[in-house]
Structure formats: structure tokens, C-alpha cells
Amino acid sequence: MRSEQLVRPRVPDGAADATAVAHPNIALIKYWGKSDERLFLPRTDSLSMTLDIFPTTTRVRLADEAEHDTLTFNGRPATGEAARRIVAFLDLVRERAGLGRRAVVDTENTVPTGAGLASSASGFAALAVAAAAAYGLDLDAAALSRLARRGSGSASRSVFGGFAVWHAGTTTGTATQADLSSYAEPVEAGGLDPALVIAVVNAGPKEVSSREAMRRTVDTSPLYEPWALSSKADLADMRAALSRGDLPAVGEIAERNALGMHATMLAARPAVRYISPASLTVLDSVLRLRQDGVPAYVTMDAGPNVKVLCRRADAERVAETVRGAAPGGAVHIAKPGPGARLLSEDG
Ligand code: 2P0
């Protein structure tokens, strides 16, 4: 039987086989734009809620003699860009550990295909925790967050459960100083009892990757800098709203921050448009709910699917409403979930 440990893995002596689980997170204050692409340093701070659904489980075993890493994803060989990113991440871990051994990495991802949930967040958080343990790195939670960041920016936040803020850090000084300065940490949300209703309006693959879209936005959008500036104020307001457990304020701030991010993309040259007619239909239905007195607020990421923040007590009603607005699409209800953790055979 496997049992769960705390976020900080206790590295068994000579561990060469470790399994970790992590969940996706949805940003309420968005990460959009890098200041350093190699180090995955973001231009702005962001803040997210880790979900209790769609875990990724990753096992990393060190191979004895292999010349290459062996990677599977849901039982099939990983290929292309996904494989390249995992190998680059393992190279970073190997460099830190001073070990050259290749690995066998098996990933089981439960995010439904095209659900519009960044599986790279749960994926690299689980990989960071499992690979750190397998290669014998004894890292605290902040160090695991920094490491996960190097696989995918948003993964830095999935190391933590509940709400987490990811510090943009600094780009002045050495690369090491910059790297050390950017990590996530937990945020208290007193008395908030939230749910996130996820409306999958389109399960197709996106035409522009978020990495390319954020690069294009930073390089060409005249609205980018104003949004980045307003996002700072949004974060301060969000922290205050979270600490007093004020769901309507949390929702309003999240909604304006997300729609502002999409505005920066619409102003990019050429424009990046993730919002679809079906997204707008869901947005309208949420506005109507609000007019009926239900506190419900939207956020959207690099895709057309819509996430609706509401009180847990209202989640079923909200789900029913968005299901009616986007018939045929799947609707999921998520609550705050746990941080990344190591699983062990012996407890
Ligand atoms: C976020 N997104 O804060 C933002 C909002 C999408 C929209 O983080 O290039 O997969 O691997 O650092 O983390 C998606 O981007 O990008 C994302 P990389 P990532 O959740």
C-alpha cells in the first residue's frame, strides 16, 4: 500500500525510485509573460488555487546502464516537444545531483484531453518532486517550487495546496541570484469556501501555444505593460480580499485580471484570440447569475474554456447554468486541493 507524505520528501537512503502526485492550479492573478525564457522568470507575480481534481502521478526510476531516458505518458512513449522538455528538466536535476544516470519516467495524467487545464503545472510539479527524490536532492518546499518552475512556470505554484503566490523575483544580479529569487509560497485565505466550476466548451487543441502567445504579447502588444502594472495592484487587492475571506471581491479581481490578460493578447500583432463564441455564451450566463444574486466570476486561460469561481454552496447551481449555456461540453466542479507530495511504499 502506498501512503502519502508531506510536501517535503524525506529522501530514503540511496533512493533511486520515487513516485509523486500533483494537481493542476488555476491562476486568479495570471502569469503572462517572461523576463527570462531560459530560467522561466515571469514578468509579474501571480496567485493561484490548486485544485482537488485531475492529479498527475509520476514515477522516476534511475536506470543502471541506459544511454537515454525512457519516457511514457499514460502508458505510451512520450515524443516530440513534450519529451524534449522532460529530458531538459532531468538534465537540470542530474547537473544539480552530480549524477549522470538516465531515468525511466512514467507519467499518468488524469486531466481529460483538451480540458483546458494546464497539465504542465501538475506534470512538472509531480516530476520535480519525484525526480528530486530519485536523484537524492533534499529540497525544501521553496526549492522544489523553484525547480518545478524550470519545467513550466505555473508548476511552481502546484507544489503548494490551496492558494499560492509565485514571486516574479528579480532579474538584476547573477543568474543564480535571479533563479533563487523566483518561487511560490502558500497564501492564507481565511474563511473562504470556494469552488471552481470548469466549463469545457471546446476540447480541441489550441492553435497557439501559451509559450508562443505570451512571447508575442510581450513583444508586440501595446496593452501589455499597462496590464502588467495593473496586475500588481490586482495582486495587492487580491491578497487583502483573500485574507478577509471576501469571495465577491476575490472573484471580481480575478475576473478583471483575466479579461485584462486576454485584452493584451487581442492587441498583440498578430492577435491571439482564445475567447470563442461559446466562451462568450458562458460568460453571459455567469453575468445573468450575478444579476440573480449569485456571486460567480469568470477566469480564462490560454484556451476557450471558462472557469467560474463561486461559493461551494452555489457550485451545483452554477454548474447547471453553465451546462445549459454550453450544451454538450463537460462541466467539472473543483475545490481547493493538496500540494505536490511524494508517495512511498513504506509510509
Ligand atoms: C497562468 N497560464 O498563470 C497562466 C495564465 C495560462 C494563462 O501559466 O511557458 O504552461 O511553461 O512557463 O505555465 C500557462 O503557461 O507556460 C500559464 P510556460 P505555462 O496559469
Short mmCIF file of C-alpha atoms and ligand atoms in Angstrom, two decimals:
data_model
loop_
_atom_site.label_atom_id
_atom_site.label_comp_id
_atom_site.label_asym_id
_atom_site.label_seq_id
_atom_site.Cartn_x
_atom_site.Cartn_y
_atom_site.Cartn_z
CA MET A 1 0.00 0.00 0.00
CA ARG A 2 1.18 3.46 -0.82
CA SER A 3 0.77 6.20 1.73
CA GLU A 4 1.18 9.91 1.40
CA GLN A 5 3.89 12.02 2.98
CA LEU A 6 4.20 15.74 3.49
CA VAL A 7 5.27 18.04 0.68
CA ARG A 8 8.90 17.83 1.69
CA PRO A 9 10.01 14.39 0.64
CA ARG A 10 12.18 12.56 3.09
CA VAL A 11 14.77 11.16 0.77
CA PRO A 12 15.29 7.49 1.50
CA ASP A 13 18.97 6.46 1.52
CA GLY A 14 20.05 5.69 -1.99
CA ALA A 15 16.56 6.45 -3.32
CA ALA A 16 16.55 5.69 -6.99
CA ASP A 17 12.84 5.12 -7.39
CA ALA A 18 10.28 7.72 -6.36
CA THR A 19 6.66 8.45 -7.19
CA ALA A 20 4.92 11.79 -6.69
CA VAL A 21 1.46 13.20 -7.25
CA ALA A 22 0.48 16.80 -8.01
CA HIS A 23 -2.67 18.67 -9.03
CA PRO A 24 -3.26 21.46 -11.55
CA ASN A 25 -3.77 25.04 -10.41
CA ILE A 26 -5.80 27.88 -11.86
CA ALA A 27 -4.43 31.41 -11.56
CA LEU A 28 -6.66 34.12 -10.09
CA ILE A 29 -3.89 36.64 -10.82
CA LYS A 30 -2.34 35.50 -14.08
CA TYR A 31 1.22 34.72 -15.14
CA TRP A 32 1.54 36.09 -18.65
CA GLY A 33 4.98 36.98 -19.98
CA LYS A 34 8.55 36.03 -19.14
CA SER A 35 11.52 38.22 -18.35
CA ASP A 36 13.91 35.27 -18.84
CA GLU A 37 12.88 32.37 -21.05
CA ARG A 38 15.73 30.06 -20.06
CA LEU A 39 15.17 30.44 -16.31
CA PHE A 40 11.36 30.73 -16.61
CA LEU A 41 11.30 34.03 -14.76
CA PRO A 42 7.91 35.70 -15.04
CA ARG A 43 7.40 39.43 -15.59
CA THR A 44 4.76 39.64 -12.87
CA ASP A 45 3.78 37.93 -9.64
CA SER A 46 0.82 35.55 -9.91
CA LEU A 47 -1.56 33.84 -7.48
CA SER A 48 -3.47 30.59 -7.90
CA MET A 49 -5.72 27.96 -6.39
CA THR A 50 -4.57 24.35 -6.58
CA LEU A 51 -7.43 22.01 -7.49
CA ASP A 52 -8.56 18.74 -5.90
CA ILE A 53 -9.23 17.07 -9.27
CA PHE A 54 -7.17 15.80 -12.22
CA PRO A 55 -3.98 14.64 -10.46
CA THR A 56 -0.81 13.72 -12.31
CA THR A 57 1.21 10.82 -10.89
CA THR A 58 4.82 10.48 -11.96
CA ARG A 59 7.31 7.72 -11.17
CA VAL A 60 11.03 8.29 -11.72
CA ARG A 61 13.42 5.32 -11.57
CA LEU A 62 17.14 5.63 -12.21
CA ALA A 63 18.33 3.26 -14.91
CA ASP A 64 21.58 1.32 -14.48
CA GLU A 65 23.18 1.37 -17.88
CA ALA A 66 20.82 3.20 -20.24
CA GLU A 67 22.15 5.86 -22.61
CA HIS A 68 18.81 7.66 -22.91
CA ASP A 69 15.87 8.47 -20.70
CA THR A 70 12.79 6.31 -21.27
CA LEU A 71 9.58 8.29 -21.03
CA THR A 72 5.97 7.16 -21.09
CA PHE A 73 2.81 9.25 -20.87
CA ASN A 74 -0.39 7.39 -20.00
CA GLY A 75 1.32 4.17 -21.00
CA ARG A 76 2.58 5.36 -24.39
CA PRO A 77 6.06 6.57 -25.31
CA ALA A 78 6.39 10.35 -24.90
CA THR A 79 7.64 12.04 -28.05
CA GLY A 80 8.34 15.44 -29.60
CA GLU A 81 8.33 18.67 -27.64
CA ALA A 82 6.86 17.05 -24.50
CA ALA A 83 9.72 14.53 -24.38
CA ARG A 84 12.32 17.20 -25.09
CA ARG A 85 11.10 19.30 -22.17
CA ILE A 86 11.18 16.36 -19.76
CA VAL A 87 14.72 15.37 -20.79
CA ALA A 88 15.90 19.00 -20.43
CA PHE A 89 14.35 19.05 -16.96
CA LEU A 90 16.04 15.77 -15.98
CA ASP A 91 19.36 17.17 -17.24
CA LEU A 92 18.94 20.05 -14.81
CA VAL A 93 18.26 17.65 -11.93
CA ARG A 94 21.25 15.49 -12.93
CA GLU A 95 23.52 18.52 -13.02
CA ARG A 96 22.41 19.52 -9.51
CA ALA A 97 22.79 15.96 -8.19
CA GLY A 98 26.16 15.40 -9.88
CA LEU A 99 24.78 12.16 -11.31
CA GLY A 100 24.70 11.19 -14.96
CA ARG A 101 22.34 8.24 -14.71
CA ARG A 102 19.42 8.19 -17.13
CA ALA A 103 15.89 7.65 -15.86
CA VAL A 104 12.70 5.79 -16.62
CA VAL A 105 9.83 8.25 -16.19
CA ASP A 106 6.20 7.08 -16.24
CA THR A 107 3.51 9.75 -16.11
CA GLU A 108 -0.19 9.09 -15.57
CA ASN A 109 -2.25 12.17 -16.24
CA THR A 110 -5.95 12.26 -15.41
CA VAL A 111 -6.75 15.63 -16.98
CA PRO A 112 -9.26 14.89 -19.74
CA THR A 113 -7.74 15.66 -23.11
CA GLY A 114 -8.31 19.28 -24.02
CA ALA A 115 -9.93 20.22 -20.72
CA GLY A 116 -8.04 23.48 -20.95
CA LEU A 117 -6.29 22.83 -17.66
CA ALA A 118 -2.57 23.37 -17.82
CA SER A 119 -1.40 19.81 -17.39
CA SER A 120 2.16 21.14 -17.48
CA ALA A 121 1.59 22.60 -13.99
CA SER A 122 0.67 19.30 -12.34
CA GLY A 123 3.06 17.43 -14.64
CA PHE A 124 6.22 19.35 -13.80
CA ALA A 125 5.31 19.70 -10.11
CA ALA A 126 4.99 15.90 -9.86
CA LEU A 127 8.16 15.39 -11.92
CA ALA A 128 10.14 17.86 -9.78
CA VAL A 129 9.17 16.12 -6.53
CA ALA A 130 9.74 12.59 -7.89
CA ALA A 131 12.99 13.40 -9.73
CA ALA A 132 14.44 15.33 -6.77
CA ALA A 133 13.82 12.31 -4.54
CA ALA A 134 15.04 9.72 -7.05
CA TYR A 135 18.28 11.65 -7.66
CA GLY A 136 18.79 12.23 -3.92
CA LEU A 137 18.29 16.00 -3.76
CA ASP A 138 16.96 17.02 -0.34
CA LEU A 139 14.99 20.15 -1.19
CA ASP A 140 12.60 22.20 0.93
CA ALA A 141 9.26 23.34 -0.49
CA ALA A 142 10.58 26.68 -1.85
CA ALA A 143 13.47 24.89 -3.57
CA LEU A 144 11.06 22.35 -5.07
CA SER A 145 8.93 25.25 -6.32
CA ARG A 146 11.98 26.87 -7.97
CA LEU A 147 12.88 23.55 -9.54
CA ALA A 148 9.34 22.91 -10.83
CA ARG A 149 9.38 26.44 -12.32
CA ARG A 150 12.24 25.38 -14.60
CA GLY A 151 9.93 22.83 -16.24
CA SER A 152 6.90 25.12 -16.61
CA GLY A 153 6.30 28.42 -14.89
CA SER A 154 2.88 27.60 -13.49
CA ALA A 155 4.24 24.33 -11.98
CA SER A 156 5.98 26.41 -9.30
CA ARG A 157 2.52 27.05 -7.80
CA SER A 158 1.29 23.41 -7.89
CA VAL A 159 3.95 22.45 -5.34
CA PHE A 160 1.57 24.01 -2.79
CA GLY A 161 -2.02 23.19 -1.93
CA GLY A 162 -4.77 25.77 -1.52
CA PHE A 163 -3.74 29.25 -2.61
CA ALA A 164 -0.18 30.13 -3.59
CA VAL A 165 1.59 33.28 -4.75
CA TRP A 166 4.51 32.97 -7.17
CA HIS A 167 7.05 35.76 -6.80
CA ALA A 168 8.41 37.12 -10.06
CA GLY A 169 11.75 37.72 -8.32
CA THR A 170 14.48 39.89 -9.75
CA THR A 171 16.47 39.85 -12.99
CA THR A 172 19.26 42.04 -11.65
CA GLY A 173 22.38 40.33 -10.36
CA THR A 174 23.69 36.94 -11.38
CA ALA A 175 21.65 34.14 -12.96
CA THR A 176 21.89 32.24 -9.65
CA GLN A 177 20.50 35.20 -7.72
CA ALA A 178 17.70 35.58 -10.23
CA ASP A 179 16.91 31.86 -10.07
CA LEU A 180 16.81 31.90 -6.26
CA SER A 181 14.50 34.91 -6.18
CA SER A 182 11.52 33.38 -8.01
CA TYR A 183 9.41 30.75 -6.22
CA ALA A 184 5.89 30.23 -4.90
CA GLU A 185 4.66 30.09 -1.32
CA PRO A 186 1.31 29.45 0.35
CA VAL A 187 -1.25 32.21 0.96
CA GLU A 188 -3.86 32.08 3.71
CA ALA A 189 -7.47 32.51 2.63
CA GLY A 190 -9.39 32.98 5.86
CA GLY A 191 -12.88 31.56 5.81
CA LEU A 192 -13.17 31.34 2.04
CA ASP A 193 -15.16 28.27 0.93
CA PRO A 194 -14.73 28.41 -2.83
CA ALA A 195 -15.43 26.15 -5.76
CA LEU A 196 -14.26 26.47 -9.33
CA VAL A 197 -16.73 25.27 -11.95
CA ILE A 198 -14.90 24.35 -15.14
CA ALA A 199 -16.86 24.56 -18.38
CA VAL A 200 -15.17 22.74 -21.24
CA VAL A 201 -16.58 24.47 -24.31
CA ASN A 202 -14.05 23.18 -26.79
CA ALA A 203 -11.85 20.13 -26.31
CA GLY A 204 -9.75 20.73 -29.43
CA PRO A 205 -6.04 21.54 -29.28
CA LYS A 206 -5.10 25.21 -29.19
CA GLU A 207 -3.67 26.83 -32.29
CA VAL A 208 -1.08 28.95 -30.50
CA SER A 209 0.85 27.54 -27.52
CA SER A 210 0.75 29.65 -24.37
CA ARG A 211 4.53 29.96 -24.56
CA GLU A 212 4.40 31.47 -28.05
CA ALA A 213 1.34 33.56 -27.20
CA MET A 214 2.93 35.15 -24.14
CA ARG A 215 6.11 35.87 -26.08
CA ARG A 216 4.16 37.55 -28.88
CA THR A 217 2.10 39.54 -26.38
CA VAL A 218 5.16 40.87 -24.54
CA ASP A 219 6.94 41.71 -27.80
CA THR A 220 4.10 43.36 -29.70
CA SER A 221 1.07 44.28 -27.57
CA PRO A 222 0.75 47.97 -26.60
CA LEU A 223 -1.58 46.84 -23.82
CA TYR A 224 0.95 44.51 -22.18
CA GLU A 225 2.78 46.99 -19.94
CA PRO A 226 -0.41 48.66 -18.67
CA TRP A 227 -1.81 45.23 -17.79
CA ALA A 228 1.41 44.19 -16.02
CA LEU A 229 1.25 47.39 -13.97
CA SER A 230 -2.43 46.94 -13.10
CA SER A 231 -1.75 43.30 -12.21
CA LYS A 232 0.48 44.50 -9.36
CA ALA A 233 -2.44 46.43 -7.90
CA ASP A 234 -4.73 43.44 -8.53
CA LEU A 235 -2.38 41.22 -6.52
CA ALA A 236 -2.35 43.57 -3.55
CA ASP A 237 -6.15 43.80 -3.65
CA MET A 238 -6.43 40.01 -4.05
CA ARG A 239 -4.26 39.30 -1.02
CA ALA A 240 -6.43 41.61 1.08
CA ALA A 241 -9.65 40.04 -0.24
CA LEU A 242 -8.35 36.51 0.41
CA SER A 243 -7.25 37.29 3.94
CA ARG A 244 -10.70 38.61 4.84
CA GLY A 245 -12.40 35.69 3.01
CA ASP A 246 -14.34 38.04 0.73
CA LEU A 247 -15.43 35.83 -2.17
CA PRO A 248 -17.17 38.54 -4.24
CA ALA A 249 -14.04 40.71 -4.08
CA VAL A 250 -11.77 37.73 -4.90
CA GLY A 251 -13.99 36.94 -7.89
CA GLU A 252 -14.17 40.50 -9.19
CA ILE A 253 -10.41 40.93 -9.02
CA ALA A 254 -9.77 37.55 -10.67
CA GLU A 255 -12.23 38.35 -13.45
CA ARG A 256 -10.78 41.76 -14.27
CA ASN A 257 -7.23 40.39 -14.18
CA ALA A 258 -8.06 37.53 -16.57
CA LEU A 259 -10.09 39.62 -19.01
CA GLY A 260 -7.29 42.20 -18.98
CA MET A 261 -4.80 39.47 -19.86
CA HIS A 262 -6.98 38.44 -22.80
CA ALA A 263 -7.17 42.09 -23.87
CA THR A 264 -3.35 42.20 -24.06
CA MET A 265 -3.48 39.20 -26.42
CA LEU A 266 -6.20 40.70 -28.61
CA ALA A 267 -3.93 43.73 -29.06
CA ALA A 268 -0.88 41.61 -29.99
CA ARG A 269 0.27 41.66 -33.61
CA PRO A 270 -0.97 39.36 -34.98
CA ALA A 271 -3.73 38.99 -32.37
CA VAL A 272 -4.01 35.88 -30.21
CA ARG A 273 -7.66 35.09 -29.56
CA TYR A 274 -8.50 32.24 -27.22
CA ILE A 275 -12.00 33.52 -26.39
CA SER A 276 -14.56 31.84 -28.66
CA PRO A 277 -18.27 32.48 -29.25
CA ALA A 278 -19.02 29.56 -26.91
CA SER A 279 -16.85 31.16 -24.21
CA LEU A 280 -18.85 34.37 -24.54
CA THR A 281 -22.12 32.45 -24.16
CA VAL A 282 -20.83 31.05 -20.86
CA LEU A 283 -19.62 34.50 -19.78
CA ASP A 284 -23.10 35.88 -20.46
CA SER A 285 -24.72 33.12 -18.41
CA VAL A 286 -22.43 33.96 -15.48
CA LEU A 287 -23.37 37.64 -15.74
CA ARG A 288 -27.03 36.66 -15.57
CA LEU A 289 -26.36 34.52 -12.48
CA ARG A 290 -24.77 37.55 -10.85
CA GLN A 291 -27.81 39.66 -11.72
CA ASP A 292 -29.87 36.99 -9.95
CA GLY A 293 -27.76 37.47 -6.84
CA VAL A 294 -25.35 34.51 -7.13
CA PRO A 295 -21.73 35.61 -6.65
CA ALA A 296 -20.00 33.93 -9.60
CA TYR A 297 -17.00 35.24 -11.55
CA VAL A 298 -15.09 34.01 -14.58
CA THR A 299 -11.47 33.38 -15.31
CA MET A 300 -9.94 32.03 -18.53
CA ASP A 301 -6.52 30.78 -19.50
CA ALA A 302 -4.79 30.02 -22.79
CA GLY A 303 -7.86 28.45 -24.33
CA PRO A 304 -11.63 28.95 -24.80
CA ASN A 305 -12.75 27.06 -21.68
CA VAL A 306 -14.23 29.03 -18.82
CA LYS A 307 -13.66 28.58 -15.08
CA VAL A 308 -16.23 30.08 -12.73
CA LEU A 309 -15.31 30.96 -9.17
CA CYS A 310 -18.22 30.75 -6.73
CA ARG A 311 -19.18 29.69 -3.23
CA ARG A 312 -19.09 25.97 -2.67
CA ALA A 313 -22.76 26.10 -1.69
CA ASP A 314 -23.60 27.59 -5.12
CA ALA A 315 -21.43 25.23 -7.19
CA GLU A 316 -24.23 22.89 -8.33
CA ARG A 317 -26.43 25.79 -9.42
CA VAL A 318 -23.54 27.42 -11.27
CA ALA A 319 -22.65 24.09 -12.92
CA GLU A 320 -26.23 23.65 -14.06
CA THR A 321 -26.31 27.16 -15.52
CA VAL A 322 -23.06 26.81 -17.50
CA ARG A 323 -24.10 23.34 -18.66
CA GLY A 324 -27.21 24.95 -20.12
CA ALA A 325 -25.12 27.69 -21.73
CA ALA A 326 -22.63 25.28 -23.31
CA PRO A 327 -24.63 22.16 -24.09
CA GLY A 328 -22.57 19.10 -24.89
CA GLY A 329 -19.48 20.34 -23.08
CA ALA A 330 -18.23 18.69 -19.91
CA VAL A 331 -18.57 20.59 -16.64
CA HIS A 332 -16.36 19.81 -13.62
CA ILE A 333 -16.54 21.12 -10.07
CA ALA A 334 -13.21 21.61 -8.30
CA LYS A 335 -12.36 22.69 -4.77
CA PRO A 336 -9.02 23.71 -3.26
CA GLY A 337 -6.70 20.70 -3.36
CA PRO A 338 -3.43 19.47 -1.85
CA GLY A 339 0.15 20.31 -2.75
CA ALA A 340 2.56 18.02 -4.55
CA ARG A 341 3.73 15.13 -2.43
CA LEU A 342 5.87 12.06 -2.57
CA LEU A 343 4.21 8.67 -2.33
CA SER A 344 6.14 5.91 -0.66
CA GLU A 345 5.82 2.16 -0.47
CA ASP A 346 6.61 2.00 3.23
CA GLY A 347 4.94 5.16 4.52
C1 2P0 B 1 -1.29 31.05 -15.52
N1 2P0 B 1 -1.07 30.39 -17.90
O1 2P0 B 1 -0.98 31.90 -14.68
C2 2P0 B 1 -1.25 31.46 -16.97
C3 2P0 B 1 -2.50 32.14 -17.41
C4 2P0 B 1 -2.00 30.43 -18.98
C5 2P0 B 1 -2.76 31.69 -18.80
O2 2P0 B 1 0.73 29.59 -16.87
O3 2P0 B 1 5.95 28.61 -20.78
O4 2P0 B 1 2.34 26.33 -19.24
O5 2P0 B 1 5.66 26.51 -19.45
O6 2P0 B 1 6.06 28.69 -18.29
O7 2P0 B 1 2.99 27.74 -17.24
C6 2P0 B 1 0.31 28.64 -18.93
O8 2P0 B 1 1.65 28.73 -19.17
O9 2P0 B 1 3.90 28.28 -19.52
C7 2P0 B 1 0.01 29.57 -17.84
P1 2P0 B 1 5.47 28.00 -19.51
P2 2P0 B 1 2.74 27.65 -18.69
O10 2P0 B 1 -1.70 29.91 -15.17
#
